Short mmCIF file of C-alpha atoms in Angstrom, two decimals:
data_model
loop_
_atom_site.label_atom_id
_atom_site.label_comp_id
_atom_site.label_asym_id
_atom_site.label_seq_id
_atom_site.Cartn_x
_atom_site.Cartn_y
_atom_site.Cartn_z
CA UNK Z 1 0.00 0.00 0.00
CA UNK Z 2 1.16 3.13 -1.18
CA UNK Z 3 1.77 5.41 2.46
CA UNK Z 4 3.07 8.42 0.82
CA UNK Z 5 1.42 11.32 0.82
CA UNK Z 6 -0.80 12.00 -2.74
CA UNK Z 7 1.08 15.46 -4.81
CA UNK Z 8 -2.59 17.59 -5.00
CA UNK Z 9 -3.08 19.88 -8.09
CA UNK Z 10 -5.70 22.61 -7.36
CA UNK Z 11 -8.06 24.00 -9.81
CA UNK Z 12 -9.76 27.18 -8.84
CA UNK Z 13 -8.63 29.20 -5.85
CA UNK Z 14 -12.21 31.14 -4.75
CA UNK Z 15 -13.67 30.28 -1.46
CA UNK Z 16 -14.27 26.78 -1.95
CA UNK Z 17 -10.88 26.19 -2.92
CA UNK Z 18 -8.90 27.62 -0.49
CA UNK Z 19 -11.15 25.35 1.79
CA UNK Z 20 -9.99 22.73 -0.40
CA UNK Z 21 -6.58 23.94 -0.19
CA UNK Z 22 -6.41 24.40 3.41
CA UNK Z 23 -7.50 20.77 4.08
CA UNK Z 24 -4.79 19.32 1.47
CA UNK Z 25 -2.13 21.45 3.54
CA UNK Z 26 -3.10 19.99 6.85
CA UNK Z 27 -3.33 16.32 5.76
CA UNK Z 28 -0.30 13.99 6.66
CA UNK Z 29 -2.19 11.98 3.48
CA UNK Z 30 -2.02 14.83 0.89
CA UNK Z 31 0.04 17.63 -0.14
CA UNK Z 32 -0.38 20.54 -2.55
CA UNK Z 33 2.09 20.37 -5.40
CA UNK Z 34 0.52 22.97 -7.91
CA UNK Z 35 -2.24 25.37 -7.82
CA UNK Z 36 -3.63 26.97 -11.43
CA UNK Z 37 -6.22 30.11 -11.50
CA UNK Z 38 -6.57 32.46 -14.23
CA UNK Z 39 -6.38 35.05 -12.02
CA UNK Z 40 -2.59 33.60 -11.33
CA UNK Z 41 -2.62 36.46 -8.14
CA UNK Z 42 -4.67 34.10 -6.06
CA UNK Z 43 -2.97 31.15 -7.07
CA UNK Z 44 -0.17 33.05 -6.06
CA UNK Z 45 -1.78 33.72 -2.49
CA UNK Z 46 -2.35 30.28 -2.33
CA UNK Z 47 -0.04 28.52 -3.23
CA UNK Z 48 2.41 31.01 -0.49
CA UNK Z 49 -0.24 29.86 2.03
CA UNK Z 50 -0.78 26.29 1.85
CA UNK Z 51 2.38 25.29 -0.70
CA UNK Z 52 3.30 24.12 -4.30
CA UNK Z 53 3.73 26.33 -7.35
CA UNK Z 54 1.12 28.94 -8.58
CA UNK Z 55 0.02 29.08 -12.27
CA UNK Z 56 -2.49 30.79 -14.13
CA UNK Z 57 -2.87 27.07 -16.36
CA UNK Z 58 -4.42 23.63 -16.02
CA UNK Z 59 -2.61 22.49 -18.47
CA UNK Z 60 0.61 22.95 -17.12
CA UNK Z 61 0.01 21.32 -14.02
CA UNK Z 62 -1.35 18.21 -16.02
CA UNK Z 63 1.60 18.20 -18.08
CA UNK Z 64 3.78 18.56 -15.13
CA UNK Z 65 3.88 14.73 -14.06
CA UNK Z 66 4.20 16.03 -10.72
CA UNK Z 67 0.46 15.50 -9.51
CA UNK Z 68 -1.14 12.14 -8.41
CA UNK Z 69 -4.87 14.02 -8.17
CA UNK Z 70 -6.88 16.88 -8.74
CA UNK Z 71 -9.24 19.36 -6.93
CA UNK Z 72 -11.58 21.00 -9.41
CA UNK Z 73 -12.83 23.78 -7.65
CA UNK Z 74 -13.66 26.43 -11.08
CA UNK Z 75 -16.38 27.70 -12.36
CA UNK Z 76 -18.73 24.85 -13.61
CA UNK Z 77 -18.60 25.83 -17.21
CA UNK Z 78 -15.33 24.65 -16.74
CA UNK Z 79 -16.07 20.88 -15.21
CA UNK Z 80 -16.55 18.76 -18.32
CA UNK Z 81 -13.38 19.37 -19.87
CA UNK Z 82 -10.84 19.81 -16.76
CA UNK Z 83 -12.58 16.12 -16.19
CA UNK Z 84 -12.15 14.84 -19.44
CA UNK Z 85 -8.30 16.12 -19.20
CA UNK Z 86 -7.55 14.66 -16.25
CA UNK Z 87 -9.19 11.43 -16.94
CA UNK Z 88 -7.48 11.00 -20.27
CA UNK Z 89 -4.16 11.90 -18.14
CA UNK Z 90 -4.99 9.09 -15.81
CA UNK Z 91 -5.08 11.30 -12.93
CA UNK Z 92 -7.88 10.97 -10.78
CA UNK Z 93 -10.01 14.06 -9.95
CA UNK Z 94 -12.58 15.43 -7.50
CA UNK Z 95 -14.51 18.08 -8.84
CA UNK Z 96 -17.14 20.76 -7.02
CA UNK Z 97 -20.70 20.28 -8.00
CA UNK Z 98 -22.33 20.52 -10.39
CA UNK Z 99 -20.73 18.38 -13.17
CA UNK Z 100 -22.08 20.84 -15.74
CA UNK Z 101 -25.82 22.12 -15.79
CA UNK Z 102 -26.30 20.50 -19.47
CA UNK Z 103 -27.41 17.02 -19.07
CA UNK Z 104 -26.42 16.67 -22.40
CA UNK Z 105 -22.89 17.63 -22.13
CA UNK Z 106 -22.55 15.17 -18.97
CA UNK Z 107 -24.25 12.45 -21.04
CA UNK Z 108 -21.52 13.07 -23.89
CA UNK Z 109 -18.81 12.78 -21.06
CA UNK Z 110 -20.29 9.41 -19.64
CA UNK Z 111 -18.52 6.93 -22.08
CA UNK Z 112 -14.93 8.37 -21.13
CA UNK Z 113 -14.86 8.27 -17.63
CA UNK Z 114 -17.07 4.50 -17.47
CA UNK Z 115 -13.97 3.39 -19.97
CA UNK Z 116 -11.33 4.89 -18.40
CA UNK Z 117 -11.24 3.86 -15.13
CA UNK Z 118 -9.95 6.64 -13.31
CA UNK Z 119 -11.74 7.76 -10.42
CA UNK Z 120 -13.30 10.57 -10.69
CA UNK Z 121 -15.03 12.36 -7.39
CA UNK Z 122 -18.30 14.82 -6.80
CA UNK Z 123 -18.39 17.36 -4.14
CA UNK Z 124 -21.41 16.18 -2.38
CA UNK Z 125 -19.59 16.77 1.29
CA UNK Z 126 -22.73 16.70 3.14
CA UNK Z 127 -22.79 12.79 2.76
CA UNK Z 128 -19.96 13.22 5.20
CA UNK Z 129 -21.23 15.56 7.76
CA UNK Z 130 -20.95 13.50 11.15
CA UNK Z 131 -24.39 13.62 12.15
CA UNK Z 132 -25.87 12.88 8.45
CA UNK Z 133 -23.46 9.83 8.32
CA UNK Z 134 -24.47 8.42 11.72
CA UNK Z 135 -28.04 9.13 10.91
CA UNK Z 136 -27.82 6.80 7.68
CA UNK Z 137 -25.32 4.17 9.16
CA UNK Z 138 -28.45 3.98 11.77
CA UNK Z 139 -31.34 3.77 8.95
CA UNK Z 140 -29.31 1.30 7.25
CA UNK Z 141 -29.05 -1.17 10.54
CA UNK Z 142 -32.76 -1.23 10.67
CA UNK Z 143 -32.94 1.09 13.61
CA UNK Z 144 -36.38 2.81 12.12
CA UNK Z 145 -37.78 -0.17 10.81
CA UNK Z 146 -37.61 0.45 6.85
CA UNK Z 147 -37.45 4.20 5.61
CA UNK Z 148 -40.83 5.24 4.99
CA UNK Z 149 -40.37 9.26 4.76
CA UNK Z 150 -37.07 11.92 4.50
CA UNK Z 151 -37.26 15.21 5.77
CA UNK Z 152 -34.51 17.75 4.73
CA UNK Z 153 -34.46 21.08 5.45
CA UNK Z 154 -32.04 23.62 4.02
CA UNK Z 155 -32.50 27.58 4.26
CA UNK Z 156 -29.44 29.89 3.23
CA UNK Z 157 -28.67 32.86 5.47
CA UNK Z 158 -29.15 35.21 2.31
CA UNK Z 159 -29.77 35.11 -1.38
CA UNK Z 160 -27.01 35.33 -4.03
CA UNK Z 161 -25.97 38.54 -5.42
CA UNK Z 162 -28.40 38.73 -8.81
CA UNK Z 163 -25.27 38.22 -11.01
CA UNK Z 164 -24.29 34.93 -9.37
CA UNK Z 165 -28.35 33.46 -10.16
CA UNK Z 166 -28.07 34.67 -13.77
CA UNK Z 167 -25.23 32.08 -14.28
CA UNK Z 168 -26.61 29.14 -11.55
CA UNK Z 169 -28.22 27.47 -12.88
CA UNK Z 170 -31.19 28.20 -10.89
CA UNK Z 171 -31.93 26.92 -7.27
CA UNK Z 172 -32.51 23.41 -7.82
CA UNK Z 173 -29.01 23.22 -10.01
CA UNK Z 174 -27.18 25.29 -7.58
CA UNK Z 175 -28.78 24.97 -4.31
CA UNK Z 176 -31.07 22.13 -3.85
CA UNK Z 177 -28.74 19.68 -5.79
CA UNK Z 178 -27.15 18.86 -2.42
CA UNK Z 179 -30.23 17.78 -0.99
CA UNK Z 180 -30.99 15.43 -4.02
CA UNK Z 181 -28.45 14.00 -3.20
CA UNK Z 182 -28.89 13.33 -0.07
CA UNK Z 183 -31.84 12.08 -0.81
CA UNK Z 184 -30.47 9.45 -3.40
CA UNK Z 185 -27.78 9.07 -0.06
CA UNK Z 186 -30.70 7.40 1.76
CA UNK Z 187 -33.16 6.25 -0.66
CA UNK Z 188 -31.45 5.24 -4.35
CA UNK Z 189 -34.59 4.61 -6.39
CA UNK Z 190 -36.20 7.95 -6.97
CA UNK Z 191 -38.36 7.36 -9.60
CA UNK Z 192 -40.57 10.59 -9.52
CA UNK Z 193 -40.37 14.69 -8.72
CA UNK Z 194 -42.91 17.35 -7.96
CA UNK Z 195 -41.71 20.52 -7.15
CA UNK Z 196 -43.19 23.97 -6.29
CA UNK Z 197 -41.56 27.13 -5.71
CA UNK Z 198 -42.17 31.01 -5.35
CA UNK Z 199 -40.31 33.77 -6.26
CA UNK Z 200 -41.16 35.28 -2.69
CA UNK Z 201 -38.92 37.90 -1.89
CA UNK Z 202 -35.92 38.23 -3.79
CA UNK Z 203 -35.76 40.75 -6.83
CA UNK Z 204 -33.05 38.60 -7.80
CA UNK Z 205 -34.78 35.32 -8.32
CA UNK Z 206 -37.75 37.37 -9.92
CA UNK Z 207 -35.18 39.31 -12.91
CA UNK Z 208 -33.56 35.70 -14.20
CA UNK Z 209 -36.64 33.38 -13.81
CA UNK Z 210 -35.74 31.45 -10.83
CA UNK Z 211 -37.34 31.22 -7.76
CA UNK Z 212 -35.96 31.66 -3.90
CA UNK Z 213 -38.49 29.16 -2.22
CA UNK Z 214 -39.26 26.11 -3.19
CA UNK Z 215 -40.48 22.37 -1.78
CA UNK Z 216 -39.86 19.16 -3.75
CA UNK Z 217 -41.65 15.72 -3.30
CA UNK Z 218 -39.35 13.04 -4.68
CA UNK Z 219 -41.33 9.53 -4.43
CA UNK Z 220 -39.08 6.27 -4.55
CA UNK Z 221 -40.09 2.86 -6.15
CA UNK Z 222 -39.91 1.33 -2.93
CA UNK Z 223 -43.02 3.81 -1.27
CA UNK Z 224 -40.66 5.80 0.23
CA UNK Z 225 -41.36 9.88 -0.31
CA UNK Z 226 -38.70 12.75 0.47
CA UNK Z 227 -39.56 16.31 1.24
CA UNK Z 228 -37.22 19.10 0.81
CA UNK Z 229 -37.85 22.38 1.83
CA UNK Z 230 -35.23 25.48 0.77
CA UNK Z 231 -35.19 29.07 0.96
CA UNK Z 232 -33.00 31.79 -0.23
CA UNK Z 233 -32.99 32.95 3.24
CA UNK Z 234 -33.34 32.30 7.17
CA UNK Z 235 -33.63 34.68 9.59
CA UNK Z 236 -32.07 32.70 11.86
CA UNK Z 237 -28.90 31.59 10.17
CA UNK Z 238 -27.74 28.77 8.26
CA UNK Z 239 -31.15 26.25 8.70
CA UNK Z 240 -29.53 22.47 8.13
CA UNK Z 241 -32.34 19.64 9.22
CA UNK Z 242 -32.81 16.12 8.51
CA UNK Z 243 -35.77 13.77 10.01
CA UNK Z 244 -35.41 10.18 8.83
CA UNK Z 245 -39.05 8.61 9.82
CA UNK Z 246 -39.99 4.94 9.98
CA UNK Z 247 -42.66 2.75 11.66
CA UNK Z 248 -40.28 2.07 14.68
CA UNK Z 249 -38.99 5.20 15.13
CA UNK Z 250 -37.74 8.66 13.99
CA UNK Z 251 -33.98 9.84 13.65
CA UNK Z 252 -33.39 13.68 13.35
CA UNK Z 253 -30.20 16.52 13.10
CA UNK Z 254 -30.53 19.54 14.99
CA UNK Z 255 -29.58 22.71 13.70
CA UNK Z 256 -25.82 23.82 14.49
CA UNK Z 257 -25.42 26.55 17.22
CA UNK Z 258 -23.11 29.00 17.47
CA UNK Z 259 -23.33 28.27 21.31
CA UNK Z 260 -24.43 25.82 23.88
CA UNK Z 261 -25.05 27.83 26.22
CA UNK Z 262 -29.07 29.25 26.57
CA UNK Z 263 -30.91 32.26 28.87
CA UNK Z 264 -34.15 31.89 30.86
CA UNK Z 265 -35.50 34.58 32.06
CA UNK Z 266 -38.86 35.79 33.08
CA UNK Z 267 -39.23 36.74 29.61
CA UNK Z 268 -38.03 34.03 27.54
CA UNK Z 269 -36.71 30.45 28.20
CA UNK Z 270 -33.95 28.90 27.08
CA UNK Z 271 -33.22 31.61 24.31
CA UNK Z 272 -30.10 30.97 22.42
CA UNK Z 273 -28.10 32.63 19.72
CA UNK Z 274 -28.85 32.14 15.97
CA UNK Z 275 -27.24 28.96 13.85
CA UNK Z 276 -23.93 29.08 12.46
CA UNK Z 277 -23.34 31.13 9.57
CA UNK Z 278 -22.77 29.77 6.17
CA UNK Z 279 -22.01 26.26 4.89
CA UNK Z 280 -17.94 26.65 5.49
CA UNK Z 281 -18.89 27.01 9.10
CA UNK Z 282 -21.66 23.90 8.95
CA UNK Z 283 -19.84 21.28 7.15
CA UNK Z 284 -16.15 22.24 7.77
CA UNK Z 285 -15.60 18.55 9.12
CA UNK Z 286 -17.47 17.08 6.23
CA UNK Z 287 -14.61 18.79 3.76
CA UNK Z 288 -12.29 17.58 6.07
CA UNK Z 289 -13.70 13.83 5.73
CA UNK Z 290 -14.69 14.10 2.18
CA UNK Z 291 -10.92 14.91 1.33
CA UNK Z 292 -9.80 11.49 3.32
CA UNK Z 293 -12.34 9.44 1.40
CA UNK Z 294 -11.35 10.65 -2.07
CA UNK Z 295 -7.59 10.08 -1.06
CA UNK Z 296 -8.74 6.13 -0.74
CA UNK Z 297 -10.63 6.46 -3.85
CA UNK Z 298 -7.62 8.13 -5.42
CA UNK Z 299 -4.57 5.06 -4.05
CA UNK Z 300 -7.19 2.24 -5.66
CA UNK Z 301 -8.58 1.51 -2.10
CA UNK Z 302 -12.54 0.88 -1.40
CA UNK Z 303 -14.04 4.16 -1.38
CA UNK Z 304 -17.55 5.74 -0.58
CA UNK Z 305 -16.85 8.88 -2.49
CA UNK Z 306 -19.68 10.06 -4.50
CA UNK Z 307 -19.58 9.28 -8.08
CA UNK Z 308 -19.37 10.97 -11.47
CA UNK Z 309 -22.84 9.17 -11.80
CA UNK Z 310 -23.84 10.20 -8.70
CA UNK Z 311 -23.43 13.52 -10.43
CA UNK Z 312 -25.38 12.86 -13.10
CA UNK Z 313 -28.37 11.48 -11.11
CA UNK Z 314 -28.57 14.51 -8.96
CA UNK Z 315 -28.45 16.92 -12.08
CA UNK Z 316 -31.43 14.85 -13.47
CA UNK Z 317 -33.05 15.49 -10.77
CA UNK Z 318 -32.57 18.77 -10.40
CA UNK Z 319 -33.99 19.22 -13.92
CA UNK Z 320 -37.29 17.09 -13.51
CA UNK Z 321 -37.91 19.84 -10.24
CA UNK Z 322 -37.26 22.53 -12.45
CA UNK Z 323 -39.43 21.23 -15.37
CA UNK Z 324 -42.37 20.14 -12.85
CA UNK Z 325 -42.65 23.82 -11.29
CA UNK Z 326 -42.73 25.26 -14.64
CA UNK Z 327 -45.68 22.54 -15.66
CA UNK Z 328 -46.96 22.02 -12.43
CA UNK Z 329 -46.83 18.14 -12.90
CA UNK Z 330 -45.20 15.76 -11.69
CA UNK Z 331 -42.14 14.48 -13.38
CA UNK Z 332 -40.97 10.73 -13.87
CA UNK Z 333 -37.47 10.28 -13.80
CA UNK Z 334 -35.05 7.11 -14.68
CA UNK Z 335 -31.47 7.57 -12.76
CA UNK Z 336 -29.70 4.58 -14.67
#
């Protein structure tokens, strides 16, 4: 077995891949070798702060033999052929969701990466968050009796900037993706989607056809129906909830605090102070974890990293949701 530590190439040094970047730097498993952005001054910044050499190419850290992996952390426009590059380079990758938000151009990419073999990684970190993993280790040992119903809940602090939604995708490519799959994480055979949404309160959502609330219904073959519920914002903080519900019991995640400790007083009782932030804040252990898993996945060992056709499933769908709220039918779906 191969103990030394995997040579990281990083694509794309925004927020998300400094996170990325950060977590490569403090693994004894990993470390960064290169680190490519366009904008070459925050490879620059990165690479100082974490390690390797900064350049403004992807090519040149694929053609520097000096990577065993890659963290695709770009814009998504630029998934499908950073993918195809590093697949055809035999270099397996990990790549930010979504794969692209063309079905079609995902389908096209499908052949390669089934023939190649090389592993290739989506950035569905959630299915590592602690207390979702413990939650489905315990729904798979039969502590519920058999899954009947899903609950997620997921409510950003704030909406996007009206720029970023023009190039999302919309919420159910951008934001709600996560939760499918999650929902996929605990019940696989999705075979239909109704979704409604509202374009409630953000001008945003209103100027590029999108909408900032929305609930899907996602029924599974097996009888089993998910609910998600998102919105664009929560007064409250960062709302992440999960109820798994069966005929011997219920499982559920709590909201993260920002504190454990509460006030009662004769005016209020145990009043405590709002949710954590933002998603870096939430699920900064399930980067951590989702970073390990990929490094198995990456040195040929069993791995539950979520898969290029995980990808695909949860982009299909996200498009069924957005096609049932614009007919306001239901939407059959095949995931194979």
């Amino acid at each position: 077995m191969n103990t030394q530590p995997l040579r990281f190439g990083l694509i794309g040094t925004g927020r998300i891949g400094q996170v990325h970047a950060a977590n490569v730097a403090a693994s004894p498993d990993a470390a960064l070798s290169w680190v490519a952005d366009p904008f070459v001054t925050g490879a620059q910044r990165v690479a100082e702060a974490f390690g390797g050499r900064a350049t403004d190419s992807a090519d040149e850290i694929f053609a520097s033999g000096e990577v065993d992996a890659v963290i695709i952390a770009s814009p998504t426009p630029t998934h499908i052929d950073l993918i195809a590059t590093a697949v055809r380079a035999g270099v397996p990758v990990l790549c930010e969701k979504p794969i692209d938000l063309d079905i079609a151009r995902v389908d096209a990419l499908r052949p390669l990466v089934a023939q190649a073999g090389v592993p290739v990684a989506l950035g569905f970190n959630r299915r590592f968050d602690p207390a979702f993993a413990e939650v489905h280790r315990r729904v798979g040992a039969g502590e519920i009796g058999a899954l009947e119903q899903l609950t997620i809940i997921s409510r950003d602090p704030a909406a996007p900037p009206a720029d970023y939604i023009a190039v999302s995708g919309g919420i159910f490519r951008d934001m709600t993706i996560h939760d499918f799959d999650m929902a996929r994480f605990f019940v696989p055979d999705l075979v239909e989607v109704f979704a409604t949404g509202a374009a409630a309160f953000d001008p945003g959502a209103r100027e590029h056809g999108d909408v900032d609330t929305a609930v899907t219904v996602l029924r599974a073959a097996s009888g089993a129906v998910v609910s998600i519920t998102n919105s664009r914002h929560s007064a409250s903080g960062y709302d992440q909830r999960l109820e798994a519900f069966g005929a011997a019991g219920s499982l559920q995640v709590a909201n993260a605090g920002t504190s454990l400790v509460s006030l009662s007083t004769a005016q209020s009782v145990e009043a405590r102070p709002p949710y954590q932030d933002f998603f870096l804040e939430r699920y900064a252990a399930s980067y951590v974890l989702e970073l390990a898993e990929f490094i198995r996945a990456a040195r040929g060992e069993a791995s539950t990293s979520p898969t290029f056709e995980d990808g695909r499933a949860a982009l299909i769908l996200a498009d069924a949701a957005r096609r049932s709220l614009d007919d306001r039918a239901a939407v059959t779906v095949d995931l194979s």
